[in-house]
mmCIF file of C-alpha atoms in Angstrom:
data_model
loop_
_atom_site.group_PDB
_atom_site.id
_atom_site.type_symbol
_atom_site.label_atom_id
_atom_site.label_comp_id
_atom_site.label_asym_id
_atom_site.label_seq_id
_atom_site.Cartn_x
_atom_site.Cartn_y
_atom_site.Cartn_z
ATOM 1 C CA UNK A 173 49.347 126.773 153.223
ATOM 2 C CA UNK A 174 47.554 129.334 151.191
ATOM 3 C CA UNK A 175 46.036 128.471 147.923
ATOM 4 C CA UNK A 176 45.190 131.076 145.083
ATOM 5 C CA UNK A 177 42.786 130.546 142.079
ATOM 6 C CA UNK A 178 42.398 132.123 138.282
ATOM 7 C CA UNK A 179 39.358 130.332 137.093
ATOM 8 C CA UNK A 180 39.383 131.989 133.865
ATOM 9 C CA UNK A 181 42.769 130.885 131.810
ATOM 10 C CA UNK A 182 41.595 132.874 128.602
ATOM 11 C CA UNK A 183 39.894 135.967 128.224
ATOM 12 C CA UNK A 184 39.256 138.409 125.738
ATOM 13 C CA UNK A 185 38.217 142.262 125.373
ATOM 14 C CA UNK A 186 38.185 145.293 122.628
ATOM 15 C CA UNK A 187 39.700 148.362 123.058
ATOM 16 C CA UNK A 188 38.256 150.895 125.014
ATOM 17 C CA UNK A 189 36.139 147.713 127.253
ATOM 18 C CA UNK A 190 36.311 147.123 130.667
ATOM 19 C CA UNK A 191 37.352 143.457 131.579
ATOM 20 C CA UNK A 192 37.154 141.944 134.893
ATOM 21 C CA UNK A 193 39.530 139.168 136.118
ATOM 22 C CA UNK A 194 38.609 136.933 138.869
ATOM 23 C CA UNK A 195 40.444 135.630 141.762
ATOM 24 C CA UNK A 196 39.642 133.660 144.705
ATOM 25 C CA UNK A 197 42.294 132.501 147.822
ATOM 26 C CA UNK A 198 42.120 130.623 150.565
ATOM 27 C CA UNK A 199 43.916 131.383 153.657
ATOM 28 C CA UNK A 200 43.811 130.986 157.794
ATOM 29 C CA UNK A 201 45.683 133.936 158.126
ATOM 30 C CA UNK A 202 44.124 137.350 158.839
ATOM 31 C CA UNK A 203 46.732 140.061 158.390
ATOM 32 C CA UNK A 204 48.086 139.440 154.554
ATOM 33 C CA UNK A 205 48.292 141.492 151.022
ATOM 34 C CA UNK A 206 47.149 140.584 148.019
ATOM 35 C CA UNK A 207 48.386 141.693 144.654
ATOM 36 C CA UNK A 208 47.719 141.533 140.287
ATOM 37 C CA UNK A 209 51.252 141.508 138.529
ATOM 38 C CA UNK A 210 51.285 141.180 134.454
ATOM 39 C CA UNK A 211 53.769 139.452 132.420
ATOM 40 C CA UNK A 212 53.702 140.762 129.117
ATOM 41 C CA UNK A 213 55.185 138.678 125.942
ATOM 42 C CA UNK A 214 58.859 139.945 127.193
ATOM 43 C CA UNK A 215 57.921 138.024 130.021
ATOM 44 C CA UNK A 216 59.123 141.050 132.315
ATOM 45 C CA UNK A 217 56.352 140.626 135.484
ATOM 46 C CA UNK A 218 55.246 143.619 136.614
ATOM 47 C CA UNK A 219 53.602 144.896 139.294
ATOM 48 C CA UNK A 220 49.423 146.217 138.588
ATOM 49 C CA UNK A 221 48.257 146.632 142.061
ATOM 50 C CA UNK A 222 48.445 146.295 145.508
ATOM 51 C CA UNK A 223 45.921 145.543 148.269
ATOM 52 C CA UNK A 224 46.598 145.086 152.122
ATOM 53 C CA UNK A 225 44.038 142.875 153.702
ATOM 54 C CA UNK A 226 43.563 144.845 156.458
ATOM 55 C CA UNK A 227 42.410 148.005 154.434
ATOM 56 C CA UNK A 228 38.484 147.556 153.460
ATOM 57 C CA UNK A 229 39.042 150.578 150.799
ATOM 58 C CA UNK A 230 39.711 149.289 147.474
ATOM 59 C CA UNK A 231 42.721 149.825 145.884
ATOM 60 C CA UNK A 232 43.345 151.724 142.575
ATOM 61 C CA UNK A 233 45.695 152.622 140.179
ATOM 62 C CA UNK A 234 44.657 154.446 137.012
ATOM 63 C CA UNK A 235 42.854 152.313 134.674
ATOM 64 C CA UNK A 236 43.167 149.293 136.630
ATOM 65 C CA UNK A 237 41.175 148.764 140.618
ATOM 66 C CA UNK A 238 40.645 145.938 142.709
ATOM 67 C CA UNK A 239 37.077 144.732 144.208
ATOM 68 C CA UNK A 240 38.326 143.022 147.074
ATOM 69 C CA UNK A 241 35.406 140.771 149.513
ATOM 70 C CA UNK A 242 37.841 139.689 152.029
ATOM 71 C CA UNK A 243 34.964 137.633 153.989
ATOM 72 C CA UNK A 244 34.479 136.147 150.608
ATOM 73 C CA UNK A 245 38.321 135.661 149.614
ATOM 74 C CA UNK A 246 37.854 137.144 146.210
ATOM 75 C CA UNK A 247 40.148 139.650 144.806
ATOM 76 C CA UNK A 248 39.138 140.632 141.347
ATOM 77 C CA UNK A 249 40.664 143.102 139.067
ATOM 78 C CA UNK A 250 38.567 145.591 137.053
ATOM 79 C CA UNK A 251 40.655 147.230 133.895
ATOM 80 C CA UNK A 252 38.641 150.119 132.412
ATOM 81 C CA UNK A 253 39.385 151.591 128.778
ATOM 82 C CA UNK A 254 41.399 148.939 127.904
ATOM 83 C CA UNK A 255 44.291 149.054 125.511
ATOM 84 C CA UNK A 256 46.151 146.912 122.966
ATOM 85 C CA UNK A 257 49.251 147.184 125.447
ATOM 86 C CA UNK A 258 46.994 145.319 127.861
ATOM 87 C CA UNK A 259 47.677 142.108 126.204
ATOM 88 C CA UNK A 260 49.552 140.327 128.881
ATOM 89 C CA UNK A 261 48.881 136.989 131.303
ATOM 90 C CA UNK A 262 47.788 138.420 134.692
ATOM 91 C CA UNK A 263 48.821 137.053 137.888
ATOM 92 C CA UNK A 264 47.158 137.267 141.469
ATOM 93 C CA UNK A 265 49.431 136.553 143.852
ATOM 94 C CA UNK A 266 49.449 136.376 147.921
ATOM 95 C CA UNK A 267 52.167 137.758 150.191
ATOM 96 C CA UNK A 268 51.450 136.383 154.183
ATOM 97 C CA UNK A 269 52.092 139.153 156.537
ATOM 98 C CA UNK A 270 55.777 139.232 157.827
ATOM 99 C CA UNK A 271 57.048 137.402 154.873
ATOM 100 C CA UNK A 272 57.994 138.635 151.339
ATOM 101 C CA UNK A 273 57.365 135.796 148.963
ATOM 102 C CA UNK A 274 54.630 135.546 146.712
ATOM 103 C CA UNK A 275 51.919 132.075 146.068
ATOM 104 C CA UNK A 276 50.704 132.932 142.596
ATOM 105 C CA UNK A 277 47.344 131.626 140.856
ATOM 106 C CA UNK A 278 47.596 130.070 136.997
ATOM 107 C CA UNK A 279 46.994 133.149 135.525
ATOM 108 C CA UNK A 280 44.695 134.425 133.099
ATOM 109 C CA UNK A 281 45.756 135.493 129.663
ATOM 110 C CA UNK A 282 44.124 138.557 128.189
ATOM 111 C CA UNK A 283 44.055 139.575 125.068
ATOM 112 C CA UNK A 284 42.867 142.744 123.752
ATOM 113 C CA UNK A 285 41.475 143.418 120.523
ATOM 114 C CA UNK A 286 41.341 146.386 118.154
ATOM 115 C CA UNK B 1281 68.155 152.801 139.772
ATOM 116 C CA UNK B 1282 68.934 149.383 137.849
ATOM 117 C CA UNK B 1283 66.271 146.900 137.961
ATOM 118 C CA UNK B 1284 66.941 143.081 138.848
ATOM 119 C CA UNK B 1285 68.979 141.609 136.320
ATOM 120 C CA UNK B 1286 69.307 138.158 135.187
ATOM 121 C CA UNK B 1287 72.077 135.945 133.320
ATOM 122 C CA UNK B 1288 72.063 134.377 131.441
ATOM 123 C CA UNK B 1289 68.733 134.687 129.265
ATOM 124 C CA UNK B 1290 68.977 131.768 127.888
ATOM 125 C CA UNK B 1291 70.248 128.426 128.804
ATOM 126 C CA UNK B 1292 70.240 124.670 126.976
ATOM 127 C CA UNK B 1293 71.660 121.964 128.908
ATOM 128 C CA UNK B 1294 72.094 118.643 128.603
ATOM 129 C CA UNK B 1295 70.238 115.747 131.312
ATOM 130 C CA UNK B 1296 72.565 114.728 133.669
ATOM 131 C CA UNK B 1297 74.560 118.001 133.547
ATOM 132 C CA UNK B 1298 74.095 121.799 136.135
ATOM 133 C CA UNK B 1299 74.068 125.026 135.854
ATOM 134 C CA UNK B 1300 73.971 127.856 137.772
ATOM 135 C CA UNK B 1301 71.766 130.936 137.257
ATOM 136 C CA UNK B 1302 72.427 134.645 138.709
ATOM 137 C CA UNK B 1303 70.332 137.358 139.983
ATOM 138 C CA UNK B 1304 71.857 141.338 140.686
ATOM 139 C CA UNK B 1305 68.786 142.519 142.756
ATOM 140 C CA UNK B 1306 68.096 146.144 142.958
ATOM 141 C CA UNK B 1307 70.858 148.415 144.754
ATOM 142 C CA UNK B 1308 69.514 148.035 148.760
ATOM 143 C CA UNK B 1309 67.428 145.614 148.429
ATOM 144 C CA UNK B 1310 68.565 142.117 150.866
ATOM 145 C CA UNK B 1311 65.992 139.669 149.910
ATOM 146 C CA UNK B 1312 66.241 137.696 146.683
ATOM 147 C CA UNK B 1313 63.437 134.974 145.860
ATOM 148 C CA UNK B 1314 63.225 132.159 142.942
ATOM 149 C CA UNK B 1315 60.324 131.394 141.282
ATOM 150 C CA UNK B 1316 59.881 128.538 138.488
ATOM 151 C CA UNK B 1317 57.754 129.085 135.928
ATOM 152 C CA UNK B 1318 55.837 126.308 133.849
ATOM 153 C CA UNK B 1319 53.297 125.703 131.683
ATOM 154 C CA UNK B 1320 52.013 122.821 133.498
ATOM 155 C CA UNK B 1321 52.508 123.773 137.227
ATOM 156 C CA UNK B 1322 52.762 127.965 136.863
ATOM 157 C CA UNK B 1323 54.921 129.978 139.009
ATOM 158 C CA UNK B 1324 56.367 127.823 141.333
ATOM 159 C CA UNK B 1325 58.688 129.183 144.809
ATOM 160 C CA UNK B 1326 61.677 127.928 145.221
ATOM 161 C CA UNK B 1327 63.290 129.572 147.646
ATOM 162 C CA UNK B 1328 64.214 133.141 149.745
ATOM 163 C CA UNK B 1329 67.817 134.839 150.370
ATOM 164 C CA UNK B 1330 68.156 137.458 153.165
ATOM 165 C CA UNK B 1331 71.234 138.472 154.385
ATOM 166 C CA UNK B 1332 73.431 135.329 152.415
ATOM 167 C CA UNK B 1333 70.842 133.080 154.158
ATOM 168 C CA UNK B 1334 68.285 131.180 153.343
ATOM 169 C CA UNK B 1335 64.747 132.251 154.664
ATOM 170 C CA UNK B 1336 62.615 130.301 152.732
ATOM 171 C CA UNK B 1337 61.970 127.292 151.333
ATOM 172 C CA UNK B 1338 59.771 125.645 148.707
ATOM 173 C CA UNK B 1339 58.552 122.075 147.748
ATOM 174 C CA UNK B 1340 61.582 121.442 145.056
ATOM 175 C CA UNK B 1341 64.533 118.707 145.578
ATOM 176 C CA UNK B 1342 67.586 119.070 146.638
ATOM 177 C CA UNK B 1343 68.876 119.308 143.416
ATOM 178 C CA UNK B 1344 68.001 122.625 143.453
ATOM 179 C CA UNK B 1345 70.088 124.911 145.818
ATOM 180 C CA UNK B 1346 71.242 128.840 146.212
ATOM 181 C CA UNK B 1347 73.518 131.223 147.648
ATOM 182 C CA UNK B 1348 73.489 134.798 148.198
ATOM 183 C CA UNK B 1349 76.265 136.847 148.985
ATOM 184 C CA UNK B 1350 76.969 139.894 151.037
ATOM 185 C CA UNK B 1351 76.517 142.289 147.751
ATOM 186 C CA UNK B 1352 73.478 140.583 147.882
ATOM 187 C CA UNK B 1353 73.558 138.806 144.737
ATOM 188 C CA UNK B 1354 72.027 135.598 144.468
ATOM 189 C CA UNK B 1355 72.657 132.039 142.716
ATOM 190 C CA UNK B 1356 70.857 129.019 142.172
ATOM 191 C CA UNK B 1357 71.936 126.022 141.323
ATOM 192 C CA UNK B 1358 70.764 122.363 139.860
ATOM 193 C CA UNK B 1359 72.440 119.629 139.594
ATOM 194 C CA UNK B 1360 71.735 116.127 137.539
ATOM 195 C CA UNK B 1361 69.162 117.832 135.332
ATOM 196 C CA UNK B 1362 66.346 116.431 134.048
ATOM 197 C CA UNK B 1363 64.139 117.181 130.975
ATOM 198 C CA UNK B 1364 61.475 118.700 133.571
ATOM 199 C CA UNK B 1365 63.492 121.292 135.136
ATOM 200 C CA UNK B 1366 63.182 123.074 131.440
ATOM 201 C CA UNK B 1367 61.433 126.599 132.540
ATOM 202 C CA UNK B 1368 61.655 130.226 132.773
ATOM 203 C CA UNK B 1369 62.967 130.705 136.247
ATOM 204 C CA UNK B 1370 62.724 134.047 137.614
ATOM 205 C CA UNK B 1371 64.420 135.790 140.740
ATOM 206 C CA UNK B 1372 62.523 138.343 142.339
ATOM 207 C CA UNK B 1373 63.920 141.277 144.721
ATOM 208 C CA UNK B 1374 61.934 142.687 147.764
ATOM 209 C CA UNK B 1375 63.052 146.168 149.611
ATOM 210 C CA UNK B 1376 61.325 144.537 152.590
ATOM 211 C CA UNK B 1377 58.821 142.326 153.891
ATOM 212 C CA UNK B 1378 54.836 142.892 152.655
ATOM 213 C CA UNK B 1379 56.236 145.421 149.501
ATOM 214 C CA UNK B 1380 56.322 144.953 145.988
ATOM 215 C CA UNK B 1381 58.770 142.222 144.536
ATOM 216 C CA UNK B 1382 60.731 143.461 141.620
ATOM 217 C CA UNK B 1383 61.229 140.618 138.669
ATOM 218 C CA UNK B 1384 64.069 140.527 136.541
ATOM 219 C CA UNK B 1385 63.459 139.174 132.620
ATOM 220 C CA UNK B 1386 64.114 135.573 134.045
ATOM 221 C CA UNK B 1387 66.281 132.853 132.174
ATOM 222 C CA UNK B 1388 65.326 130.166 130.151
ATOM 223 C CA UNK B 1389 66.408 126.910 130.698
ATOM 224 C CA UNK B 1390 65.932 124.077 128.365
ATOM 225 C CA UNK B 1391 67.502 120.707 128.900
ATOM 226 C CA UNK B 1392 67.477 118.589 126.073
#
């Protein structure tokens, strides 16, 4: 069974920062994708970003990219120039290849400042 | 193109009693997942839906049980409720396997 882990619950930022949220996973498997979602106050999860395992390029979208060490099973997510509409609990989450459910970390809740 | 939708919202039940949530998933898309969500344990799966049957399942009792049918909607259901099912439970919808899942709002359930 995979296992995925937020070891920050709470973090905080200003406007215009760049915040990094950690993520670590654990996992046999060696074909899999990895993805951030956010769930905002209207609890509405949505998807950030996307990584396949097998793709060593890091993944970006906008403001927000990925440093993914997939020796080291870390999957981190860099948000640059952040905003108040940042303010969300993030969510790493794993998807096995071939399958289309989701094992989710804790979360971290961020909170951005003005 | 209509996102996954979710009734009701908001629930408040009574122990002992069931109730039955319901997910639309997006037009075309055949897999519908559950998810719990808790402060205490976080977002929990419960189980998958592809094609009316079930794919996947999770670590939950058989209290908890779904359907889907051939518009693809889905159902879950839990019976003899207890104070600890009270959560947000979400349903998720997938276009196909290893892509994005699409959440609806969820509904909250609170058993008193």
């Amino acid at each position: 069974a995979q296992t995925v882990t937020q070891s920050q619950p709470e973090m905080s930022v200003q406007e215009a920062e760049t915040v990094t949220l950690s993520c670590t996973y654990d996992t046999s498997e060696s074909n899999y994708y990895l993805f951030w979602y956010k769930q905002p106050p209207s609890r509405q999860m949505i998807l950030v970003i996307r990584q396949e395992a097998y793709k060593q390029q890091n993944a970006t979208e906008n403001r927000f990219s990925v440093n993914f060490q997939k020796a080291a099973k870390s999957f981190s997510l860099k948000i640059s120039d952040s905003q108040l509409g940042d303010t969300a609990m993030y969510f790493c989450a794993f998807m096995n290849s071939g399958y289309s459910t989701l094992t989710f970390g804790k979360g971290t809740m961020l909170l951005v400042s003005p | 193109k209509a996102g996954v939708t979710q009734t009701p919202r908001y629930l408040i039940k009574t122990r002992g009693q069931q109730v039955t949530l319901s997910c639309s998933p997006i037009s075309g898309h055949r897999s519908v997942s559950w998810y719990q969500q808790t402060p205490g344990q976080g977002l929990q799966f419960l189980f998958e839906y592809f094609s009316e049957t079930q794919r996947n399942k999770g670590n939950f009792p058989g209290r908890f049980s779904g359907r889907q049918f051939s518009n693809s909607r889905s159902e879950m259901n839990v019976s003899t409720l207890e104070l600890g099912d009270s959560a947000l439970y979400l349903c998720a919808s997938v276009a196909g396997q290893n892509t994005e899942a699409f959440f609806g709002q969820g509904t909250r359930l609170t058993v008193v």
